[in-house]
Amino acid sequence: GDSVTQMEGPVTLSEEAFLTINCTYTATGYPSLFWYVQYPGEGLQLLLKATKADDKGSNKGFEATYRKETTSFHLEKGSVQVSDSAVYFCALSERRDTGRRALTFGSGTRLQVQP
Amino acid sequence: KAGVTQTPRYLIKTRGQQVTLSCSPISGHRSVSWYQQTPGQGLQFLFEYFSETQRNKGNFPGRFSGRQFSNSRSEMNVSTLELGDSALYLCASSLVGDYEQYFGPGTRLTVT
């Protein structure tokens, strides 16, 4: 079945440092890929998405590129802020031709940004 | 536009009881999915509803069930609660034909 593997956290960075959170996936067909963020005590917020190979999703300074050849979707940000401290989840949708929307999530990576 | 709303936000139940959780999707969204989040198992898909029909179901026992109403609002029910059912239950909605899902704040269920 489909699966998503994320780097384990926590990741601790100083403010303005460069961030990379690795995400690789296994899926049949051509899934859509997503990054979600969860702040303490809250639900998940969609951060960015990519629906086909070589697509780059971006939002709030975060970027990720859908790499089919390496089955990866790494999250990057050039300069993190304390307010970016949260848990980040990589996820994929099922094969588009099924019409189903079930998301498969990675285990999450906690990011702590220190001032 | 209002986001996905879930009620109640917090719930404490006793083992053996049953519980019903409610979800109102974003206006215009007709697909609703439910997920369970626990520290041990992470985020797991429960089921998806569209047009009042269950379209997809995850690997959970039959004690977990759900339904969707004609206004797209959805409920999920867990019967004969077990301690392991303690979790954050998240509801997500999406537009027809779209794969982006928007999540509510969740219902925190504690089973004692």
PDB file of C-alpha atoms in Angstrom:
ATOM      1  CA  GLY A   1       0.000   0.000   0.000  1.00  0.00           C
ATOM      2  CA  ASP A   2       0.858   3.657  -0.124  1.00  0.00           C
ATOM      3  CA  SER A   3       3.235   5.009   2.501  1.00  0.00           C
ATOM      4  CA  VAL A   4       5.029   8.218   3.463  1.00  0.00           C
ATOM      5  CA  THR A   5       8.320   8.426   5.349  1.00  0.00           C
ATOM      6  CA  GLN A   6       9.458  11.601   7.065  1.00  0.00           C
ATOM      7  CA  MET A   7      12.631  12.421   8.891  1.00  0.00           C
ATOM      8  CA  GLU A   8      12.288  12.039  12.623  1.00  0.00           C
ATOM      9  CA  GLY A   9      12.294  15.062  14.837  1.00  0.00           C
ATOM     10  CA  PRO A  10      12.475  17.139  16.696  1.00  0.00           C
ATOM     11  CA  VAL A  11      14.346  19.504  14.453  1.00  0.00           C
ATOM     12  CA  THR A  12      15.731  22.407  16.447  1.00  0.00           C
ATOM     13  CA  LEU A  13      16.909  25.507  14.607  1.00  0.00           C
ATOM     14  CA  SER A  14      17.825  29.051  15.419  1.00  0.00           C
ATOM     15  CA  GLU A  15      15.751  31.861  13.993  1.00  0.00           C
ATOM     16  CA  GLU A  16      16.661  32.718  10.370  1.00  0.00           C
ATOM     17  CA  ALA A  17      18.243  29.296   9.782  1.00  0.00           C
ATOM     18  CA  PHE A  18      17.524  27.234   6.652  1.00  0.00           C
ATOM     19  CA  LEU A  19      15.017  24.433   7.023  1.00  0.00           C
ATOM     20  CA  THR A  20      14.755  21.111   5.228  1.00  0.00           C
ATOM     21  CA  ILE A  21      12.359  18.358   6.245  1.00  0.00           C
ATOM     22  CA  ASN A  22      12.760  15.234   4.152  1.00  0.00           C
ATOM     23  CA  CYS A  23       9.783  13.295   2.846  1.00  0.00           C
ATOM     24  CA  THR A  24       9.749  10.257   0.574  1.00  0.00           C
ATOM     25  CA  TYR A  25       6.777   8.244  -0.559  1.00  0.00           C
ATOM     26  CA  THR A  26       5.713   4.927  -2.026  1.00  0.00           C
ATOM     27  CA  ALA A  27       2.578   4.885  -4.128  1.00  0.00           C
ATOM     28  CA  THR A  28       0.991   3.284  -7.140  1.00  0.00           C
ATOM     29  CA  GLY A  29       0.038   5.628  -9.910  1.00  0.00           C
ATOM     30  CA  TYR A  30       0.491   9.364  -9.597  1.00  0.00           C
ATOM     31  CA  PRO A  31      -0.567  10.690  -6.211  1.00  0.00           C
ATOM     32  CA  SER A  32      -0.980  14.303  -5.234  1.00  0.00           C
ATOM     33  CA  LEU A  33       1.412  15.403  -2.498  1.00  0.00           C
ATOM     34  CA  PHE A  34       0.793  17.746   0.403  1.00  0.00           C
ATOM     35  CA  TRP A  35       2.407  19.350   3.404  1.00  0.00           C
ATOM     36  CA  TYR A  36       0.217  20.085   6.404  1.00  0.00           C
ATOM     37  CA  VAL A  37       1.161  21.939   9.575  1.00  0.00           C
ATOM     38  CA  GLN A  38      -0.304  21.440  13.028  1.00  0.00           C
ATOM     39  CA  TYR A  39       0.087  24.024  15.785  1.00  0.00           C
ATOM     40  CA  PRO A  40      -0.420  22.967  19.406  1.00  0.00           C
ATOM     41  CA  GLY A  41      -4.042  22.236  20.228  1.00  0.00           C
ATOM     42  CA  GLU A  42      -5.211  22.746  16.665  1.00  0.00           C
ATOM     43  CA  GLY A  43      -6.193  20.747  13.605  1.00  0.00           C
ATOM     44  CA  LEU A  44      -4.166  20.469  10.422  1.00  0.00           C
ATOM     45  CA  GLN A  45      -3.629  23.397   8.084  1.00  0.00           C
ATOM     46  CA  LEU A  46      -2.816  22.819   4.443  1.00  0.00           C
ATOM     47  CA  LEU A  47       0.560  24.434   3.815  1.00  0.00           C
ATOM     48  CA  LEU A  48       1.209  23.576   0.177  1.00  0.00           C
ATOM     49  CA  LYS A  49       0.507  20.992  -2.486  1.00  0.00           C
ATOM     50  CA  ALA A  50       1.768  19.552  -5.783  1.00  0.00           C
ATOM     51  CA  THR A  51      -0.272  17.448  -8.140  1.00  0.00           C
ATOM     52  CA  LYS A  52       2.208  16.233 -10.757  1.00  0.00           C
ATOM     53  CA  ALA A  53       5.887  15.601 -11.295  1.00  0.00           C
ATOM     54  CA  ASP A  54       8.147  18.681 -11.158  1.00  0.00           C
ATOM     55  CA  ASP A  55       5.372  20.839  -9.706  1.00  0.00           C
ATOM     56  CA  LYS A  56       6.601  23.202  -7.003  1.00  0.00           C
ATOM     57  CA  GLY A  57       4.203  24.062  -4.233  1.00  0.00           C
ATOM     58  CA  SER A  58       4.872  27.212  -2.236  1.00  0.00           C
ATOM     59  CA  ASN A  59       3.244  29.189   0.542  1.00  0.00           C
ATOM     60  CA  LYS A  60       4.395  31.534   3.337  1.00  0.00           C
ATOM     61  CA  GLY A  61       8.041  31.105   2.318  1.00  0.00           C
ATOM     62  CA  PHE A  62       7.849  27.300   2.335  1.00  0.00           C
ATOM     63  CA  GLU A  63       8.522  25.311  -0.838  1.00  0.00           C
ATOM     64  CA  ALA A  64       8.479  21.695  -1.931  1.00  0.00           C
ATOM     65  CA  THR A  65       9.032  20.104  -5.345  1.00  0.00           C
ATOM     66  CA  TYR A  66       7.369  16.876  -6.494  1.00  0.00           C
ATOM     67  CA  ARG A  67      10.284  14.653  -7.582  1.00  0.00           C
ATOM     68  CA  LYS A  68       8.955  11.530  -9.233  1.00  0.00           C
ATOM     69  CA  GLU A  69      12.382  10.105 -10.021  1.00  0.00           C
ATOM     70  CA  THR A  70      13.380  10.127  -6.352  1.00  0.00           C
ATOM     71  CA  THR A  71       9.808   9.797  -5.001  1.00  0.00           C
ATOM     72  CA  SER A  72      10.428  12.757  -2.740  1.00  0.00           C
ATOM     73  CA  PHE A  73       8.699  15.953  -1.639  1.00  0.00           C
ATOM     74  CA  HIS A  74      11.117  17.700   0.713  1.00  0.00           C
ATOM     75  CA  LEU A  75       9.927  20.820   2.539  1.00  0.00           C
ATOM     76  CA  GLU A  76      12.271  23.833   2.598  1.00  0.00           C
ATOM     77  CA  LYS A  77      12.261  27.343   3.952  1.00  0.00           C
ATOM     78  CA  GLY A  78      15.072  29.806   3.614  1.00  0.00           C
ATOM     79  CA  SER A  79      14.707  31.596   6.939  1.00  0.00           C
ATOM     80  CA  VAL A  80      12.584  30.168   9.748  1.00  0.00           C
ATOM     81  CA  GLN A  81      10.859  32.187  12.434  1.00  0.00           C
ATOM     82  CA  VAL A  82       9.852  31.308  15.975  1.00  0.00           C
ATOM     83  CA  SER A  83       6.253  31.312  14.769  1.00  0.00           C
ATOM     84  CA  ASP A  84       7.066  28.372  12.440  1.00  0.00           C
ATOM     85  CA  SER A  85       7.427  26.076  15.446  1.00  0.00           C
ATOM     86  CA  ALA A  86       4.881  23.316  14.882  1.00  0.00           C
ATOM     87  CA  VAL A  87       4.547  19.748  13.655  1.00  0.00           C
ATOM     88  CA  TYR A  88       4.770  19.245   9.907  1.00  0.00           C
ATOM     89  CA  PHE A  89       3.127  16.338   8.101  1.00  0.00           C
ATOM     90  CA  CYS A  90       3.832  15.121   4.594  1.00  0.00           C
ATOM     91  CA  ALA A  91       0.877  13.381   2.957  1.00  0.00           C
ATOM     92  CA  LEU A  92      -0.265  11.865  -0.297  1.00  0.00           C
ATOM     93  CA  SER A  93      -3.641  11.230  -1.786  1.00  0.00           C
ATOM     94  CA  GLU A  94      -4.684   7.976  -3.355  1.00  0.00           C
ATOM     95  CA  ARG A  95      -4.520   7.400  -7.068  1.00  0.00           C
ATOM     96  CA  ARG A  96      -6.495  10.041  -8.853  1.00  0.00           C
ATOM     97  CA  ASP A  97      -8.354   7.566 -11.033  1.00  0.00           C
ATOM     98  CA  THR A  98     -10.097   6.064  -8.006  1.00  0.00           C
ATOM     99  CA  GLY A  99     -11.691   9.381  -7.144  1.00  0.00           C
ATOM    100  CA  ARG A 100     -10.993   8.648  -3.513  1.00  0.00           C
ATOM    101  CA  ARG A 101      -9.558  11.280  -1.253  1.00  0.00           C
ATOM    102  CA  ALA A 102      -8.066   9.338   1.627  1.00  0.00           C
ATOM    103  CA  LEU A 103      -4.792  10.897   2.717  1.00  0.00           C
ATOM    104  CA  THR A 104      -1.833   8.806   3.823  1.00  0.00           C
ATOM    105  CA  PHE A 105       0.313  10.724   6.290  1.00  0.00           C
ATOM    106  CA  GLY A 106       3.890  10.552   7.416  1.00  0.00           C
ATOM    107  CA  SER A 107       4.611  10.371  11.132  1.00  0.00           C
ATOM    108  CA  GLY A 108       5.175  14.097  11.432  1.00  0.00           C
ATOM    109  CA  THR A 109       8.269  16.171  12.181  1.00  0.00           C
ATOM    110  CA  ARG A 110       8.295  18.556  15.101  1.00  0.00           C
ATOM    111  CA  LEU A 111      10.130  21.809  14.396  1.00  0.00           C
ATOM    112  CA  GLN A 112      11.351  23.979  17.239  1.00  0.00           C
ATOM    113  CA  VAL A 113      12.746  27.392  16.355  1.00  0.00           C
ATOM    114  CA  GLN A 114      14.708  29.199  19.032  1.00  0.00           C
ATOM    115  CA  PRO A 115      15.062  32.992  19.110  1.00  0.00           C
TER     116      PRO A 115
ATOM    117  CA  LYS B   1     -16.052  31.715   4.539  1.00  0.00           C
ATOM    118  CA  ALA B   2     -16.294  29.700   7.722  1.00  0.00           C
ATOM    119  CA  GLY B   3     -13.972  26.740   8.096  1.00  0.00           C
ATOM    120  CA  VAL B   4     -14.752  23.177   9.085  1.00  0.00           C
ATOM    121  CA  THR B   5     -16.395  23.041  12.482  1.00  0.00           C
ATOM    122  CA  GLN B   6     -16.449  20.102  14.834  1.00  0.00           C
ATOM    123  CA  THR B   7     -18.448  19.559  17.982  1.00  0.00           C
ATOM    124  CA  PRO B   8     -17.822  18.954  20.733  1.00  0.00           C
ATOM    125  CA  ARG B   9     -14.187  19.977  21.049  1.00  0.00           C
ATOM    126  CA  TYR B  10     -13.564  17.833  24.106  1.00  0.00           C
ATOM    127  CA  LEU B  11     -15.278  14.726  25.381  1.00  0.00           C
ATOM    128  CA  ILE B  12     -14.691  12.333  28.248  1.00  0.00           C
ATOM    129  CA  LYS B  13     -16.393   8.962  28.135  1.00  0.00           C
ATOM    130  CA  THR B  14     -16.220   5.713  30.061  1.00  0.00           C
ATOM    131  CA  ARG B  15     -15.159   2.401  28.570  1.00  0.00           C
ATOM    132  CA  GLY B  16     -18.147   0.590  27.089  1.00  0.00           C
ATOM    133  CA  GLN B  17     -20.128   3.716  26.308  1.00  0.00           C
ATOM    134  CA  GLN B  18     -20.765   5.062  22.837  1.00  0.00           C
ATOM    135  CA  VAL B  19     -20.064   8.497  21.417  1.00  0.00           C
ATOM    136  CA  THR B  20     -21.197  10.614  18.459  1.00  0.00           C
ATOM    137  CA  LEU B  21     -19.047  13.351  16.972  1.00  0.00           C
ATOM    138  CA  SER B  22     -20.283  15.978  14.560  1.00  0.00           C
ATOM    139  CA  CYS B  23     -18.688  17.784  11.638  1.00  0.00           C
ATOM    140  CA  SER B  24     -19.926  20.657   9.493  1.00  0.00           C
ATOM    141  CA  PRO B  25     -17.923  21.090   6.289  1.00  0.00           C
ATOM    142  CA  ILE B  26     -16.970  24.311   4.569  1.00  0.00           C
ATOM    143  CA  SER B  27     -19.927  25.706   2.663  1.00  0.00           C
ATOM    144  CA  GLY B  28     -20.047  24.135  -0.787  1.00  0.00           C
ATOM    145  CA  HIS B  29     -17.867  21.183   0.154  1.00  0.00           C
ATOM    146  CA  ARG B  30     -19.694  17.919  -0.307  1.00  0.00           C
ATOM    147  CA  SER B  31     -17.006  15.405   0.565  1.00  0.00           C
ATOM    148  CA  VAL B  32     -16.214  14.743   4.223  1.00  0.00           C
ATOM    149  CA  SER B  33     -13.461  12.497   5.569  1.00  0.00           C
ATOM    150  CA  TRP B  34     -12.619  11.458   9.113  1.00  0.00           C
ATOM    151  CA  TYR B  35      -9.202  10.708  10.598  1.00  0.00           C
ATOM    152  CA  GLN B  36      -7.963   9.474  13.943  1.00  0.00           C
ATOM    153  CA  GLN B  37      -4.775  10.922  15.414  1.00  0.00           C
ATOM    154  CA  THR B  38      -2.933   9.178  18.247  1.00  0.00           C
ATOM    155  CA  PRO B  39       0.655   9.459  19.499  1.00  0.00           C
ATOM    156  CA  GLY B  40       1.304   5.798  18.735  1.00  0.00           C
ATOM    157  CA  GLN B  41      -0.370   5.317  15.357  1.00  0.00           C
ATOM    158  CA  GLY B  42      -0.234   8.855  14.009  1.00  0.00           C
ATOM    159  CA  LEU B  43      -2.888  10.011  11.567  1.00  0.00           C
ATOM    160  CA  GLN B  44      -5.082   7.264  10.173  1.00  0.00           C
ATOM    161  CA  PHE B  45      -7.951   7.475   7.711  1.00  0.00           C
ATOM    162  CA  LEU B  46     -11.317   6.307   9.029  1.00  0.00           C
ATOM    163  CA  PHE B  47     -13.829   6.891   6.236  1.00  0.00           C
ATOM    164  CA  GLU B  48     -15.017   9.270   3.533  1.00  0.00           C
ATOM    165  CA  TYR B  49     -18.540  10.337   2.658  1.00  0.00           C
ATOM    166  CA  PHE B  50     -19.925  11.975  -0.428  1.00  0.00           C
ATOM    167  CA  SER B  51     -23.572  12.402  -1.388  1.00  0.00           C
ATOM    168  CA  GLU B  52     -24.628  10.661   1.818  1.00  0.00           C
ATOM    169  CA  THR B  53     -22.741   7.511   0.787  1.00  0.00           C
ATOM    170  CA  GLN B  54     -19.606   6.029   2.279  1.00  0.00           C
ATOM    171  CA  ARG B  55     -17.053   6.015  -0.550  1.00  0.00           C
ATOM    172  CA  ASN B  56     -14.025   4.685   1.207  1.00  0.00           C
ATOM    173  CA  LYS B  57     -13.207   3.099   4.535  1.00  0.00           C
ATOM    174  CA  GLY B  58      -9.975   2.648   6.434  1.00  0.00           C
ATOM    175  CA  ASN B  59      -8.868  -0.323   8.458  1.00  0.00           C
ATOM    176  CA  PHE B  60     -10.935   0.157  11.600  1.00  0.00           C
ATOM    177  CA  PRO B  61     -13.324  -2.229  13.349  1.00  0.00           C
ATOM    178  CA  GLY B  62     -17.054  -2.074  12.794  1.00  0.00           C
ATOM    179  CA  ARG B  63     -17.480  -0.180  16.078  1.00  0.00           C
ATOM    180  CA  PHE B  64     -16.553   2.894  14.080  1.00  0.00           C
ATOM    181  CA  SER B  65     -19.297   4.113  11.801  1.00  0.00           C
ATOM    182  CA  GLY B  66     -20.444   7.306  10.226  1.00  0.00           C
ATOM    183  CA  ARG B  67     -23.050   8.956   8.124  1.00  0.00           C
ATOM    184  CA  GLN B  68     -23.612  12.057   6.069  1.00  0.00           C
ATOM    185  CA  PHE B  69     -26.738  14.135   5.802  1.00  0.00           C
ATOM    186  CA  SER B  70     -28.235  15.856   2.781  1.00  0.00           C
ATOM    187  CA  ASN B  71     -26.681  19.164   3.850  1.00  0.00           C
ATOM    188  CA  SER B  72     -23.231  17.461   3.812  1.00  0.00           C
ATOM    189  CA  ARG B  73     -22.873  17.554   7.585  1.00  0.00           C
ATOM    190  CA  SER B  74     -21.428  14.344   8.919  1.00  0.00           C
ATOM    191  CA  GLU B  75     -21.383  12.393  12.141  1.00  0.00           C
ATOM    192  CA  MET B  76     -19.214   9.560  13.285  1.00  0.00           C
ATOM    193  CA  ASN B  77     -20.117   7.106  15.987  1.00  0.00           C
ATOM    194  CA  VAL B  78     -17.948   4.850  18.087  1.00  0.00           C
ATOM    195  CA  SER B  79     -19.724   2.149  20.041  1.00  0.00           C
ATOM    196  CA  THR B  80     -18.442   0.097  22.968  1.00  0.00           C
ATOM    197  CA  LEU B  81     -15.574   2.479  23.620  1.00  0.00           C
ATOM    198  CA  GLU B  82     -12.157   1.100  24.492  1.00  0.00           C
ATOM    199  CA  LEU B  83      -9.274   2.867  26.186  1.00  0.00           C
ATOM    200  CA  GLY B  84      -7.391   2.766  22.890  1.00  0.00           C
ATOM    201  CA  ASP B  85     -10.057   4.894  21.236  1.00  0.00           C
ATOM    202  CA  SER B  86      -8.718   7.922  23.104  1.00  0.00           C
ATOM    203  CA  ALA B  87      -7.547  10.193  20.315  1.00  0.00           C
ATOM    204  CA  LEU B  88      -8.015  13.419  18.426  1.00  0.00           C
ATOM    205  CA  TYR B  89     -10.676  12.851  15.765  1.00  0.00           C
ATOM    206  CA  LEU B  90     -10.296  15.139  12.795  1.00  0.00           C
ATOM    207  CA  CYS B  91     -12.821  15.881  10.116  1.00  0.00           C
ATOM    208  CA  ALA B  92     -11.841  17.237   6.716  1.00  0.00           C
ATOM    209  CA  SER B  93     -13.889  18.511   3.823  1.00  0.00           C
ATOM    210  CA  SER B  94     -13.154  18.990   0.150  1.00  0.00           C
ATOM    211  CA  LEU B  95     -14.777  20.108  -3.064  1.00  0.00           C
ATOM    212  CA  VAL B  96     -16.013  17.549  -5.518  1.00  0.00           C
ATOM    213  CA  GLY B  97     -13.212  16.658  -7.910  1.00  0.00           C
ATOM    214  CA  ASP B  98     -10.572  18.277  -5.697  1.00  0.00           C
ATOM    215  CA  TYR B  99      -7.951  16.467  -3.665  1.00  0.00           C
ATOM    216  CA  GLU B 100      -7.188  19.221  -1.177  1.00  0.00           C
ATOM    217  CA  GLN B 101      -8.710  18.537   2.197  1.00  0.00           C
ATOM    218  CA  TYR B 102      -9.384  21.199   4.800  1.00  0.00           C
ATOM    219  CA  PHE B 103      -9.388  20.122   8.395  1.00  0.00           C
ATOM    220  CA  GLY B 104     -11.383  21.156  11.409  1.00  0.00           C
ATOM    221  CA  PRO B 105      -9.909  21.684  14.882  1.00  0.00           C
ATOM    222  CA  GLY B 106     -10.764  18.156  15.954  1.00  0.00           C
ATOM    223  CA  THR B 107     -12.596  16.544  18.835  1.00  0.00           C
ATOM    224  CA  ARG B 108     -10.400  15.322  21.667  1.00  0.00           C
ATOM    225  CA  LEU B 109     -11.938  12.096  23.011  1.00  0.00           C
ATOM    226  CA  THR B 110     -10.689  10.662  26.265  1.00  0.00           C
ATOM    227  CA  VAL B 111     -11.900   7.218  27.320  1.00  0.00           C
ATOM    228  CA  THR B 112     -11.457   6.339  30.996  1.00  0.00           C
TER     229      THR B 112
END
